[in-house]
């Protein structure tokens, strides 16, 4: 008997995984899979509707229980960073919406639009560094000049699902080859993203650079890019791009 824990704060992704498991029931004989969402998720209702329960990956008690109960933990867009104690005690795998080692960390597609580094998805073993560790499977996706952050993210998520459809059983059973990243790459933290969001109205650059910045910060209904008025009030803005057919 093998016990697996999947921690996810992404409804489409975890729902896809649940359906994969249900449709390939014979491949997962002898495997018990539990599903949780992270304790810091402020809107877990859609995940609760899928049967997920809360887990606090930062709790020493919770981590000790996970280490005792599970032989594999998969992060499928979990909002919490796994602590060293967990990744050093149990096989942990991350489904990351970026093409390691490029733009590791927060919102890879945002930074790839701006710095033009490759983007895609990576499934990798986890270590103590964020979005690091041996690469198991990867898939690159294109970025077009009319894409917003949301367009690229949805393309990346489809690529993640394609990899999972082909390799979820391999991940659970350990049927894969580990590949060392060819370089450390670069990392972007939440502070880097927040710095992008506050627009400098006096910034000097090409129109292409300004359009790239705004489309990188345009993600559906999210209020990301802003400038401040003389009254110190935020004014939010985003781009709507439409390619001629």
CSV table of C-alpha atoms in Angstrom, one decimal:
chain,number,residue,atom,x,y,z
A,1,UNK,CA,0.0,0.0,0.0
A,2,UNK,CA,1.3,3.5,-0.9
A,3,UNK,CA,0.0,6.7,0.5
A,4,UNK,CA,0.2,9.9,-1.6
A,5,UNK,CA,-0.8,13.4,-0.6
A,6,UNK,CA,-1.6,16.0,-3.2
A,7,UNK,CA,-1.6,19.6,-2.0
A,8,UNK,CA,-3.2,22.1,-4.4
A,9,UNK,CA,-4.8,25.6,-4.5
A,10,UNK,CA,-5.7,25.3,-8.2
A,11,UNK,CA,-9.2,23.9,-8.8
A,12,UNK,CA,-8.8,23.1,-12.6
A,13,UNK,CA,-5.5,21.3,-12.0
A,14,UNK,CA,-6.5,19.2,-9.0
A,15,UNK,CA,-9.9,18.4,-10.6
A,16,UNK,CA,-8.0,17.2,-13.7
A,17,UNK,CA,-5.8,15.0,-11.5
A,18,UNK,CA,-8.8,13.5,-9.7
A,19,UNK,CA,-10.4,12.6,-13.0
A,20,UNK,CA,-7.1,11.1,-14.2
A,21,UNK,CA,-6.9,8.9,-11.2
A,22,UNK,CA,-10.6,7.8,-11.5
A,23,UNK,CA,-10.3,7.0,-15.2
A,24,UNK,CA,-7.1,5.0,-14.7
A,25,UNK,CA,-8.1,3.1,-11.6
A,26,UNK,CA,-6.3,-0.1,-12.4
A,27,UNK,CA,-3.0,1.8,-12.7
A,28,UNK,CA,-3.3,3.1,-9.1
A,29,UNK,CA,-4.2,-0.2,-7.4
A,30,UNK,CA,-2.6,-0.2,-4.0
A,31,UNK,CA,-2.3,3.6,-4.0
A,32,UNK,CA,-4.3,5.8,-1.7
A,33,UNK,CA,-4.4,9.5,-2.7
A,34,UNK,CA,-5.5,12.2,-0.3
A,35,UNK,CA,-6.1,15.8,-1.5
A,36,UNK,CA,-5.6,19.0,0.6
A,37,UNK,CA,-5.5,22.7,0.0
A,38,UNK,CA,-3.1,25.0,1.9
A,39,UNK,CA,-4.3,26.7,5.1
A,40,UNK,CA,-3.5,30.2,3.7
A,41,UNK,CA,-6.0,29.8,0.9
A,42,UNK,CA,-8.6,32.6,1.5
A,43,UNK,CA,-11.2,31.3,-0.9
A,44,UNK,CA,-11.2,27.5,-0.6
A,45,UNK,CA,-14.9,26.9,-1.3
A,46,UNK,CA,-14.3,25.5,-4.8
A,47,UNK,CA,-11.6,23.1,-3.5
A,48,UNK,CA,-13.8,22.0,-0.6
A,49,UNK,CA,-16.5,21.1,-3.2
A,50,UNK,CA,-14.0,18.7,-4.7
A,51,UNK,CA,-13.4,17.0,-1.3
A,52,UNK,CA,-10.2,18.7,-0.3
A,53,UNK,CA,-9.4,19.5,3.3
A,54,UNK,CA,-7.1,22.1,4.8
A,55,UNK,CA,-3.4,21.4,5.7
A,56,UNK,CA,-0.8,23.8,7.1
A,57,UNK,CA,2.5,22.9,5.5
A,58,UNK,CA,4.2,25.4,7.9
A,59,UNK,CA,3.0,23.6,11.0
A,60,UNK,CA,5.6,21.3,12.6
A,61,UNK,CA,2.8,19.1,13.8
A,62,UNK,CA,1.3,18.8,10.3
A,63,UNK,CA,4.7,18.2,8.7
A,64,UNK,CA,5.5,15.4,11.2
A,65,UNK,CA,2.1,13.8,10.5
A,66,UNK,CA,2.7,14.0,6.7
A,67,UNK,CA,6.2,12.4,7.1
A,68,UNK,CA,4.7,9.6,9.1
A,69,UNK,CA,1.7,8.9,6.8
A,70,UNK,CA,2.9,9.5,3.2
A,71,UNK,CA,5.7,8.3,1.0
A,72,UNK,CA,5.0,10.9,-1.7
A,73,UNK,CA,3.8,14.5,-1.6
A,74,UNK,CA,2.9,16.4,-4.7
A,75,UNK,CA,2.5,20.2,-4.8
A,76,UNK,CA,0.1,21.2,-7.6
A,77,UNK,CA,0.3,25.0,-7.3
A,78,UNK,CA,0.3,25.0,-3.5
A,79,UNK,CA,0.4,28.5,-2.1
A,80,UNK,CA,2.8,27.5,0.7
A,81,UNK,CA,6.5,26.8,0.3
A,82,UNK,CA,7.4,23.3,1.5
A,83,UNK,CA,9.8,23.4,4.5
A,84,UNK,CA,13.2,21.8,4.5
A,85,UNK,CA,12.1,19.2,7.0
A,86,UNK,CA,9.4,17.9,4.6
A,87,UNK,CA,11.4,17.8,1.4
A,88,UNK,CA,14.4,16.1,3.1
A,89,UNK,CA,12.2,13.4,4.7
A,90,UNK,CA,9.7,12.5,2.0
A,91,UNK,CA,9.9,12.3,-1.8
A,92,UNK,CA,8.3,15.6,-2.8
A,93,UNK,CA,7.4,16.6,-6.4
A,94,UNK,CA,6.4,20.0,-7.6
A,95,UNK,CA,4.2,20.9,-10.6
A,96,UNK,CA,5.6,24.3,-11.5
A,97,UNK,CA,4.2,26.7,-14.1
A,98,UNK,CA,7.6,27.7,-15.4
A,99,UNK,CA,10.4,26.3,-17.5
A,100,UNK,CA,13.2,25.7,-15.0
A,101,UNK,CA,15.7,27.1,-14.6
A,102,UNK,CA,14.3,30.2,-16.2
A,103,UNK,CA,12.3,32.7,-14.0
A,104,UNK,CA,11.9,30.4,-11.0
A,105,UNK,CA,9.6,31.6,-8.3
A,106,UNK,CA,6.5,33.8,-8.6
A,107,UNK,CA,4.5,34.2,-11.8
A,108,UNK,CA,7.0,32.9,-14.4
A,109,UNK,CA,4.9,34.0,-17.3
A,110,UNK,CA,4.8,37.6,-16.2
A,111,UNK,CA,8.6,37.8,-16.2
A,112,UNK,CA,9.0,35.8,-19.4
A,113,UNK,CA,6.9,38.3,-21.3
A,114,UNK,CA,9.2,41.1,-20.1
A,115,UNK,CA,12.6,39.4,-20.1
A,116,UNK,CA,11.8,37.0,-23.0
A,117,UNK,CA,13.2,34.0,-21.2
A,118,UNK,CA,11.6,30.6,-22.1
A,119,UNK,CA,8.4,29.7,-20.4
A,120,UNK,CA,6.5,26.4,-20.0
A,121,UNK,CA,5.9,23.9,-17.2
A,122,UNK,CA,8.3,21.7,-15.2
A,123,UNK,CA,7.7,18.7,-13.0
A,124,UNK,CA,10.6,18.3,-10.6
A,125,UNK,CA,11.8,16.8,-7.4
A,126,UNK,CA,11.8,19.3,-4.6
A,127,UNK,CA,14.8,20.4,-2.5
A,128,UNK,CA,15.3,23.2,0.0
A,129,UNK,CA,15.5,25.9,-2.8
A,130,UNK,CA,12.4,27.2,-4.4
A,131,UNK,CA,11.5,25.7,-7.8
A,132,UNK,CA,14.8,23.9,-7.9
A,133,UNK,CA,15.8,20.2,-7.8
A,134,UNK,CA,16.1,17.4,-10.4
A,135,UNK,CA,13.9,17.9,-13.5
A,136,UNK,CA,11.6,15.0,-14.3
A,137,UNK,CA,9.4,16.3,-17.2
A,138,UNK,CA,9.1,19.6,-19.0
A,139,UNK,CA,7.2,21.2,-21.8
A,140,UNK,CA,7.8,24.6,-23.3
A,141,UNK,CA,5.0,26.8,-24.7
A,142,UNK,CA,5.2,29.8,-27.0
A,143,UNK,CA,4.6,33.4,-26.1
A,144,UNK,CA,3.0,35.6,-28.8
A,145,UNK,CA,3.3,39.4,-28.9
A,146,UNK,CA,-0.5,39.7,-28.4
A,147,UNK,CA,-0.5,37.5,-25.3
A,148,UNK,CA,-1.4,38.8,-21.8
A,149,UNK,CA,-0.2,37.1,-18.6
A,150,UNK,CA,-3.5,35.2,-18.5
A,151,UNK,CA,-3.1,33.9,-22.1
A,152,UNK,CA,0.3,32.5,-21.4
A,153,UNK,CA,-0.7,31.1,-18.0
A,154,UNK,CA,-3.6,29.2,-19.5
A,155,UNK,CA,-1.3,27.8,-22.2
A,156,UNK,CA,1.1,26.7,-19.5
A,157,UNK,CA,-1.7,25.0,-17.5
A,158,UNK,CA,-2.8,23.1,-20.6
A,159,UNK,CA,0.8,21.9,-21.0
A,160,UNK,CA,0.8,20.8,-17.3
A,161,UNK,CA,-2.3,18.7,-17.9
A,162,UNK,CA,-0.7,17.1,-21.0
A,163,UNK,CA,2.3,16.1,-19.0
A,164,UNK,CA,0.2,14.8,-16.1
A,165,UNK,CA,-2.0,12.8,-18.5
A,166,UNK,CA,1.2,11.0,-19.8
A,167,UNK,CA,3.2,10.7,-16.7
A,168,UNK,CA,1.1,10.8,-13.5
A,169,UNK,CA,1.4,7.1,-13.0
A,170,UNK,CA,5.2,7.4,-13.6
A,171,UNK,CA,5.4,10.1,-11.0
A,172,UNK,CA,3.6,8.0,-8.4
A,173,UNK,CA,5.5,4.8,-9.1
A,174,UNK,CA,8.9,6.6,-9.5
A,175,UNK,CA,9.3,5.6,-13.2
A,176,UNK,CA,11.4,8.5,-14.4
A,177,UNK,CA,14.9,9.7,-15.0
A,178,UNK,CA,16.3,12.7,-13.0
A,179,UNK,CA,17.9,15.5,-15.0
A,180,UNK,CA,20.1,18.0,-13.4
A,181,UNK,CA,19.3,21.6,-14.4
A,182,UNK,CA,22.0,22.9,-16.7
A,183,UNK,CA,22.3,26.1,-14.7
A,184,UNK,CA,20.9,27.7,-11.5
A,185,UNK,CA,18.9,30.2,-13.5
A,186,UNK,CA,17.1,33.2,-12.1
A,187,UNK,CA,14.6,33.7,-9.4
A,188,UNK,CA,11.8,36.3,-9.0
A,189,UNK,CA,10.1,36.8,-5.6
A,190,UNK,CA,6.8,38.4,-4.7
A,191,UNK,CA,8.7,41.7,-4.0
A,192,UNK,CA,9.9,41.7,-7.6
A,193,UNK,CA,6.4,41.3,-8.8
A,194,UNK,CA,5.1,44.0,-6.6
A,195,UNK,CA,7.8,46.4,-7.8
A,196,UNK,CA,6.6,45.7,-11.4
A,197,UNK,CA,3.0,46.5,-10.5
A,198,UNK,CA,3.8,50.1,-9.3
A,199,UNK,CA,4.2,52.0,-12.6
A,200,UNK,CA,6.7,54.8,-12.9
A,201,UNK,CA,4.9,57.4,-15.1
A,202,UNK,CA,8.2,59.0,-15.9
A,203,UNK,CA,10.0,55.9,-17.0
A,204,UNK,CA,11.8,56.3,-20.3
A,205,UNK,CA,11.7,53.3,-22.6
A,206,UNK,CA,10.4,52.1,-26.0
A,207,UNK,CA,6.7,51.7,-26.6
A,208,UNK,CA,7.4,48.0,-27.0
A,209,UNK,CA,8.8,47.8,-23.5
A,210,UNK,CA,5.8,49.6,-22.0
A,211,UNK,CA,3.3,47.4,-23.9
A,212,UNK,CA,5.2,44.3,-22.7
A,213,UNK,CA,5.1,45.5,-19.1
A,214,UNK,CA,1.4,46.2,-19.2
A,215,UNK,CA,0.4,43.0,-21.0
A,216,UNK,CA,2.6,41.0,-18.5
A,217,UNK,CA,0.6,42.5,-15.7
A,218,UNK,CA,-2.8,42.0,-17.3
A,219,UNK,CA,-4.4,38.8,-15.9
A,220,UNK,CA,-8.1,38.7,-16.3
A,221,UNK,CA,-9.9,40.6,-13.5
A,222,UNK,CA,-6.8,40.9,-11.3
A,223,UNK,CA,-5.8,44.4,-10.3
A,224,UNK,CA,-2.0,44.4,-10.8
A,225,UNK,CA,-0.6,47.4,-12.6
A,226,UNK,CA,-1.3,50.8,-11.1
A,227,UNK,CA,-0.1,54.4,-10.8
A,228,UNK,CA,-0.8,56.8,-8.0
A,229,UNK,CA,-2.6,60.1,-8.3
A,230,UNK,CA,-1.6,63.4,-6.7
A,231,UNK,CA,-4.0,62.4,-3.9
A,232,UNK,CA,-2.0,59.2,-3.4
A,233,UNK,CA,-4.9,57.0,-4.8
A,234,UNK,CA,-4.2,54.0,-6.9
A,235,UNK,CA,-5.4,53.9,-10.5
A,236,UNK,CA,-5.4,50.4,-11.8
A,237,UNK,CA,-5.1,49.6,-15.5
A,238,UNK,CA,-4.7,46.6,-17.8
A,239,UNK,CA,-4.4,45.9,-21.6
A,240,UNK,CA,-6.9,44.2,-23.8
A,241,UNK,CA,-5.2,42.9,-27.0
A,242,UNK,CA,-7.0,41.5,-29.9
A,243,UNK,CA,-5.2,40.0,-32.9
A,244,UNK,CA,-6.8,40.7,-36.3
A,245,UNK,CA,-8.2,37.6,-37.9
